[in-house]
Every structure is written in C-alpha cells, then in structure tokens.
PDB file of C-alpha atoms and ligand atoms in Angstrom:
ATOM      1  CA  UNK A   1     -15.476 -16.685  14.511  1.00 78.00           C
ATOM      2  CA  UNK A   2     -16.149 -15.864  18.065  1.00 89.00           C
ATOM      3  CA  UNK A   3     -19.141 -14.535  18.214  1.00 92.00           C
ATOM      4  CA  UNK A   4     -19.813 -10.985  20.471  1.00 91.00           C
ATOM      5  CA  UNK A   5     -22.455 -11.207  22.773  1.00 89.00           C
ATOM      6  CA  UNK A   6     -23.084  -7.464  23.556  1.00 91.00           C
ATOM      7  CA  UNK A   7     -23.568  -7.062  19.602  1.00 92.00           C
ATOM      8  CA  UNK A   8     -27.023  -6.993  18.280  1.00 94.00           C
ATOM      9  CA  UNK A   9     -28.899 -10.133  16.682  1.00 97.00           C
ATOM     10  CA  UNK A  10     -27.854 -10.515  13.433  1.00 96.00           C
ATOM     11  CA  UNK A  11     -30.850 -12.615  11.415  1.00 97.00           C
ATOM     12  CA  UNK A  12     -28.432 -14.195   9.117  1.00 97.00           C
ATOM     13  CA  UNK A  13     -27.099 -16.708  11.840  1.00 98.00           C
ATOM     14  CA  UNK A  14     -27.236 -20.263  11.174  1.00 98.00           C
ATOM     15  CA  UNK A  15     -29.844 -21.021  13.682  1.00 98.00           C
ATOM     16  CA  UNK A  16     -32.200 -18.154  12.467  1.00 98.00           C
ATOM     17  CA  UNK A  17     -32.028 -20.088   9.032  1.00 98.00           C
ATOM     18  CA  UNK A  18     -32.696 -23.101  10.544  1.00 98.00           C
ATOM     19  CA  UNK A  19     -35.454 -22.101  12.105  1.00 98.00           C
ATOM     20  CA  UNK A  20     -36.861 -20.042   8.914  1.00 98.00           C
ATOM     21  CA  UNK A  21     -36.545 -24.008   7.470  1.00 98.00           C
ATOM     22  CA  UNK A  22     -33.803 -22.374   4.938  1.00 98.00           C
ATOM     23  CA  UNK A  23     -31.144 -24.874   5.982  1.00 97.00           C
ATOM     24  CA  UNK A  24     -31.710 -28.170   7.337  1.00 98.00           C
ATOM     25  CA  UNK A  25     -31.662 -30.077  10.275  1.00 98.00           C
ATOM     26  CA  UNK A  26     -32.231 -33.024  11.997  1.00 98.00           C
ATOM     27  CA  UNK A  27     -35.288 -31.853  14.812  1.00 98.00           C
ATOM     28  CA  UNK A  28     -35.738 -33.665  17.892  1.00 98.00           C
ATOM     29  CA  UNK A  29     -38.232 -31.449  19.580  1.00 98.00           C
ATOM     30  CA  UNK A  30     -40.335 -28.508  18.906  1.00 98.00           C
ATOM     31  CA  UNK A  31     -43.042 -26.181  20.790  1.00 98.00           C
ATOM     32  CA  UNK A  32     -44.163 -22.787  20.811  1.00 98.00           C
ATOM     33  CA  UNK A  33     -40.715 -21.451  22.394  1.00 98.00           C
ATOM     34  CA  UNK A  34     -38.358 -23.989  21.531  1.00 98.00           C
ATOM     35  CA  UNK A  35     -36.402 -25.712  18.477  1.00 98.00           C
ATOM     36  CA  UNK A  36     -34.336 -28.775  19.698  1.00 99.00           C
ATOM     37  CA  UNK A  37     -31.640 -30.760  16.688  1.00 99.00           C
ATOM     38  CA  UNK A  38     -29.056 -32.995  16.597  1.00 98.00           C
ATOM     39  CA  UNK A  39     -25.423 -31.016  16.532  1.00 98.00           C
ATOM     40  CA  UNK A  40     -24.052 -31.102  12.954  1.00 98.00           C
ATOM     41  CA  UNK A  41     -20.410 -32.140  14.591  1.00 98.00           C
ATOM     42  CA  UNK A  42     -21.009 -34.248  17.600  1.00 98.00           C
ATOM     43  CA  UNK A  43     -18.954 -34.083  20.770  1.00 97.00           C
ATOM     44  CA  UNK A  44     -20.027 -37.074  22.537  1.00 98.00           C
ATOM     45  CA  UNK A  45     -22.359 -39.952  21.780  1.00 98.00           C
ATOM     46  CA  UNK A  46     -25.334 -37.323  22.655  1.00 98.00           C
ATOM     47  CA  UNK A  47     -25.012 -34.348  21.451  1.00 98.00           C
ATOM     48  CA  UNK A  48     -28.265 -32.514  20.837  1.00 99.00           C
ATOM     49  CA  UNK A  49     -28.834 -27.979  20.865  1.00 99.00           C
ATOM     50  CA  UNK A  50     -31.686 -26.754  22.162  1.00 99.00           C
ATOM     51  CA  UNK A  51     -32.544 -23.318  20.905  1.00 99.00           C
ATOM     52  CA  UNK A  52     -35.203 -20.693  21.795  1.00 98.00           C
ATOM     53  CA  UNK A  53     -37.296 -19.741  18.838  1.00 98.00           C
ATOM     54  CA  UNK A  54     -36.863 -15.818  19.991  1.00 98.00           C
ATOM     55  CA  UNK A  55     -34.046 -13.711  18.437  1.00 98.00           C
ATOM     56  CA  UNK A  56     -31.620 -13.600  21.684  1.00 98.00           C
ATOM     57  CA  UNK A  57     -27.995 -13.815  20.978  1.00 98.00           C
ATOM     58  CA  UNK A  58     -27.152 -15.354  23.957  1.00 98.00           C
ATOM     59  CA  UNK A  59     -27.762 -16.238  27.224  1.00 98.00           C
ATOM     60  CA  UNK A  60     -27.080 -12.738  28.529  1.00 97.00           C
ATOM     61  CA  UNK A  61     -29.432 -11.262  26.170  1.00 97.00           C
ATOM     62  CA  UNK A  62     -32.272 -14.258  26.353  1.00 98.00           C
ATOM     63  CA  UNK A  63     -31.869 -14.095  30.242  1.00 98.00           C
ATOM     64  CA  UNK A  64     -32.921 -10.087  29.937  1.00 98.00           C
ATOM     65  CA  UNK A  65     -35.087  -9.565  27.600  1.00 97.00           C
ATOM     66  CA  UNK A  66     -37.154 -12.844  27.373  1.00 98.00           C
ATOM     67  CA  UNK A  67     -40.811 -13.197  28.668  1.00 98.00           C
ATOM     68  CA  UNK A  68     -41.263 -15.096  31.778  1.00 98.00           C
ATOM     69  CA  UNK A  69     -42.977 -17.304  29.292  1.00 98.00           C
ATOM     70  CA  UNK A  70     -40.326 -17.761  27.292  1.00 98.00           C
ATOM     71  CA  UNK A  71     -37.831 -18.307  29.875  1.00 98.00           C
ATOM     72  CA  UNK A  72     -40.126 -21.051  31.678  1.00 98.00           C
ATOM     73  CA  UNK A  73     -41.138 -22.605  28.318  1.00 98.00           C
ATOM     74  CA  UNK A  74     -37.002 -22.592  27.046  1.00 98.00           C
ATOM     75  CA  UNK A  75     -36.562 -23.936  30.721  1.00 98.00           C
ATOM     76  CA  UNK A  76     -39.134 -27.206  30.476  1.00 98.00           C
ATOM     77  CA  UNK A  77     -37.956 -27.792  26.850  1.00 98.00           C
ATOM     78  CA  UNK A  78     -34.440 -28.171  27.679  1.00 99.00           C
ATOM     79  CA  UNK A  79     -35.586 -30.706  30.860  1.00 98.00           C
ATOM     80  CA  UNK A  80     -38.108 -32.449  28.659  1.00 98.00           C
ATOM     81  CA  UNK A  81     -36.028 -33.085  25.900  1.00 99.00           C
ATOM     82  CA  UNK A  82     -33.099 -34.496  28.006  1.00 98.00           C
ATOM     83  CA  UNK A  83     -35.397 -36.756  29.766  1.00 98.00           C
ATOM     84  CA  UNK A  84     -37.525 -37.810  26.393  1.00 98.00           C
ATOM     85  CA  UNK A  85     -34.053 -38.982  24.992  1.00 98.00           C
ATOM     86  CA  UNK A  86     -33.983 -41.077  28.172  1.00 98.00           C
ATOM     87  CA  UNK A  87     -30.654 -38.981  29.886  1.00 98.00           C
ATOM     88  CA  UNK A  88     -32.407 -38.697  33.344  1.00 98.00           C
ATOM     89  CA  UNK A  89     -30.645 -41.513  34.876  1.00 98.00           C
ATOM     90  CA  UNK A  90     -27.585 -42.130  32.788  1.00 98.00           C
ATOM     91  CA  UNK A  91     -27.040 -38.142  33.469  1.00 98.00           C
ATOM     92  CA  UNK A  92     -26.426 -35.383  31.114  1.00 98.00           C
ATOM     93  CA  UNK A  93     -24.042 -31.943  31.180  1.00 98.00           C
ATOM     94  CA  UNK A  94     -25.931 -28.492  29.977  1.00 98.00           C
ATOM     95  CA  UNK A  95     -23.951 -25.868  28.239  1.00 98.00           C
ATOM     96  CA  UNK A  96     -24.805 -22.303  26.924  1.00 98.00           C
ATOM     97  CA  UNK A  97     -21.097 -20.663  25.663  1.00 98.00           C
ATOM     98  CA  UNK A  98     -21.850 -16.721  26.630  1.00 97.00           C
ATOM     99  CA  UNK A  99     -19.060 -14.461  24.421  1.00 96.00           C
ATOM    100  CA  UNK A 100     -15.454 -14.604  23.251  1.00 95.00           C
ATOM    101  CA  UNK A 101     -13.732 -16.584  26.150  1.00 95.00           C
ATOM    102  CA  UNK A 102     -16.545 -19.576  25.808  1.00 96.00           C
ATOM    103  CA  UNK A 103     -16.139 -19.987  22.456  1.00 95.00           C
ATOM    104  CA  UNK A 104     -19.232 -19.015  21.319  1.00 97.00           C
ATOM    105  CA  UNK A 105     -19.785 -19.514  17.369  1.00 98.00           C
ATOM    106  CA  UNK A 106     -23.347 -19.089  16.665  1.00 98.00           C
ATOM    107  CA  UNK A 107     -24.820 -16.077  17.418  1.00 98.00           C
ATOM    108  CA  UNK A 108     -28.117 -17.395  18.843  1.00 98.00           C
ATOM    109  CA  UNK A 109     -28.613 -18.203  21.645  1.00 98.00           C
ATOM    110  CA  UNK A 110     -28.547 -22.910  22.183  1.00 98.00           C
ATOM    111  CA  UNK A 111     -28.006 -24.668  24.964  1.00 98.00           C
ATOM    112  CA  UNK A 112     -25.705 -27.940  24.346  1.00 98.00           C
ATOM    113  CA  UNK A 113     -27.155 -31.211  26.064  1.00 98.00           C
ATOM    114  CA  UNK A 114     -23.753 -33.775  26.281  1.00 98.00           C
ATOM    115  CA  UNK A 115     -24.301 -37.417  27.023  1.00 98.00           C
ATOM    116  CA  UNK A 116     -23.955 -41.039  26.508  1.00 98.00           C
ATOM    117  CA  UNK A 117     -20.786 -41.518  27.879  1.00 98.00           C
ATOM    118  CA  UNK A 118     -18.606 -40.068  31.048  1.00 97.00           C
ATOM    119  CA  UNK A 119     -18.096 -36.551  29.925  1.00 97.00           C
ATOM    120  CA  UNK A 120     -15.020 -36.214  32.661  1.00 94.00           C
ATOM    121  CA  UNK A 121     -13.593 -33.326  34.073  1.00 94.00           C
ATOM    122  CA  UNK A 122     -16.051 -29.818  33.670  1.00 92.00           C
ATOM    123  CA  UNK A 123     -13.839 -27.981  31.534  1.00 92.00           C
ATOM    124  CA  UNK A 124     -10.602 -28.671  30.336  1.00 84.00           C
ATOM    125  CA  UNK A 125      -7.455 -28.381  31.671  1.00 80.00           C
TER     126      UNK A 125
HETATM  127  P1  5GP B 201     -20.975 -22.857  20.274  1.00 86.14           P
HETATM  128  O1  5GP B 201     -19.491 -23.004  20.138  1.00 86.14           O
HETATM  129  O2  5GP B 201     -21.485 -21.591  19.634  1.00 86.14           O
HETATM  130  O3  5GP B 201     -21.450 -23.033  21.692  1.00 86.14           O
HETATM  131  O4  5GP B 201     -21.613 -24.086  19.504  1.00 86.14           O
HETATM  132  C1  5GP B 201     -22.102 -24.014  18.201  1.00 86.14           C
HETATM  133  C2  5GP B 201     -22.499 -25.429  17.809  1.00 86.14           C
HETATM  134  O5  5GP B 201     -23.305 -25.363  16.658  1.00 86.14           O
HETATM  135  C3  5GP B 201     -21.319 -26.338  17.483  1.00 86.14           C
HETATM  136  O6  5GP B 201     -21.352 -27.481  18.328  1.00 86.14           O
HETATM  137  C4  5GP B 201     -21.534 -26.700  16.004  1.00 86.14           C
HETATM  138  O7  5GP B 201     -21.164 -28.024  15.693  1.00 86.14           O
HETATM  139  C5  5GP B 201     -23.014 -26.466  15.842  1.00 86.14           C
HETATM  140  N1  5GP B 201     -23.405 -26.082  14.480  1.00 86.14           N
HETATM  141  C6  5GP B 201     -22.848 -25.114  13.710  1.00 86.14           C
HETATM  142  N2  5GP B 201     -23.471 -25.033  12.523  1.00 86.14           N
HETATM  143  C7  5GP B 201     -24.457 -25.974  12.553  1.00 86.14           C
HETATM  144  C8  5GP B 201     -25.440 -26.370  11.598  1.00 86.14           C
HETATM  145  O8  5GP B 201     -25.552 -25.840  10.490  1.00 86.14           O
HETATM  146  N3  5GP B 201     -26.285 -27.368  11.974  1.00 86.14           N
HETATM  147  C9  5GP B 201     -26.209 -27.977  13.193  1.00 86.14           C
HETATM  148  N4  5GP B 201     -27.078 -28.933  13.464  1.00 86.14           N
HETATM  149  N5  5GP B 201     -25.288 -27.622  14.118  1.00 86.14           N
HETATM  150  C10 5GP B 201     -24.426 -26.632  13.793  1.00 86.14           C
END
C-alpha cells in the first residue's frame, strides 16, 4: 500500500524489523547511521537500498528532523557504498520515492541505488 509520508513512523515497517535483525537480509554495508541490503525484488542487475538507521519515514521527514550528523553520515554511506560496489564509472541512478504519487511502499525512509545496465529514460513514460 502506498505509504503516507506526513503520517507518523510506524515501528512495525519492514525496514525497522530489519534493522531490529527480526527479518533478514542480505547487508552490504553498515555504520553508525546507515544500513545498506540487497533489494528483495531486483529492478536491474544492481539493485541495492540504503537506509538510515533513524526512524524517518521519508525523505521529507529525514531531511527535517535529522542531525547534521546524520544527514552527512546517510550522505557518505550512500556515495561509499555505490563506489565500494565499483558503480563510479559504469554510473549509477539514486532514488528516494517521497508519498503516494512515487509509489512509496515502505514506510522508512531508503534510498534505491540502480545499476549494471543502461537504466534509460528517468521515469517512465
Ligand atoms: P519503494 O517503492 O517504497 O520506494 O521501495 C520499496 C522497496 O523495498 C522495493 O523495491 C521492494 O522490493 C523492497 N522490499 C520490500 N520488502 C523488502 C524486504 O523484506 N527485504 C528487502 N531486502 N527488500 C524489500
């Protein structure tokens, strides 16, 4: 379901548990402010979410109420992971669905790192 992103954080989301190590995943990257894992349904060859370890529902909320900390920690992560997997020069697209219209499912905030392939046109048509 589409998920709100004026609503409150809701604990229960999928990425909480992940991060509370109640459900699985497959980790790629962690520090003091970030989670990164490989997306459970992958749309392209790359497909990896990088998620702040803060409750934030979203961008709009994360961008907010974050620490500067938290914001330049989330910020490295992201750029560190994406160059780690080696996406530097191939290139890579960032994502971060924001409320109902983006199709935003999980109500935490994750940034989506696409690659290993030409992802064409920005959005679709
Ligand atoms: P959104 O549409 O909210 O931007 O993207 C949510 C993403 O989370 C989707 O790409 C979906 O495949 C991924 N996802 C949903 N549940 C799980 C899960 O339990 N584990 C992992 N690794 N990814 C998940």
């Amino acid at each position: 379901m589409a998920v709100d992103a004026t609503q409150p954080y809701d604990d229960q989301n999928v990425f909480a548990k992940i991060l509370r190590g109640e459900i699985p995943s497959k980790k790629i990257y962690e520090d003091d402010v970030a989670f990164a894992f490989h997306d459970i349904n992958p749309q392209a060859p790359t497909h990896i979410l990088v998620i702040p370890k803060g409750a934030y529902v979203s961008w709009d909320d994360f961008s907010a109420r974050a620490s500067d900390a938290e914001i330049a920690g989330f910020a490295r992560a992201v750029g560190r992971v994406a160059r780690e997997a080696g996406l530097v020069e191939p290139g890579y697209r960032l994502l971060a669905n924001t409320g109902p219209d983006s199709h935003q499912e999980v109500a935490h905030l994750h940034v989506h790192i696409f690659a290993g392939k030409p992802l064409g046109p920005m959005l679709a048509r």
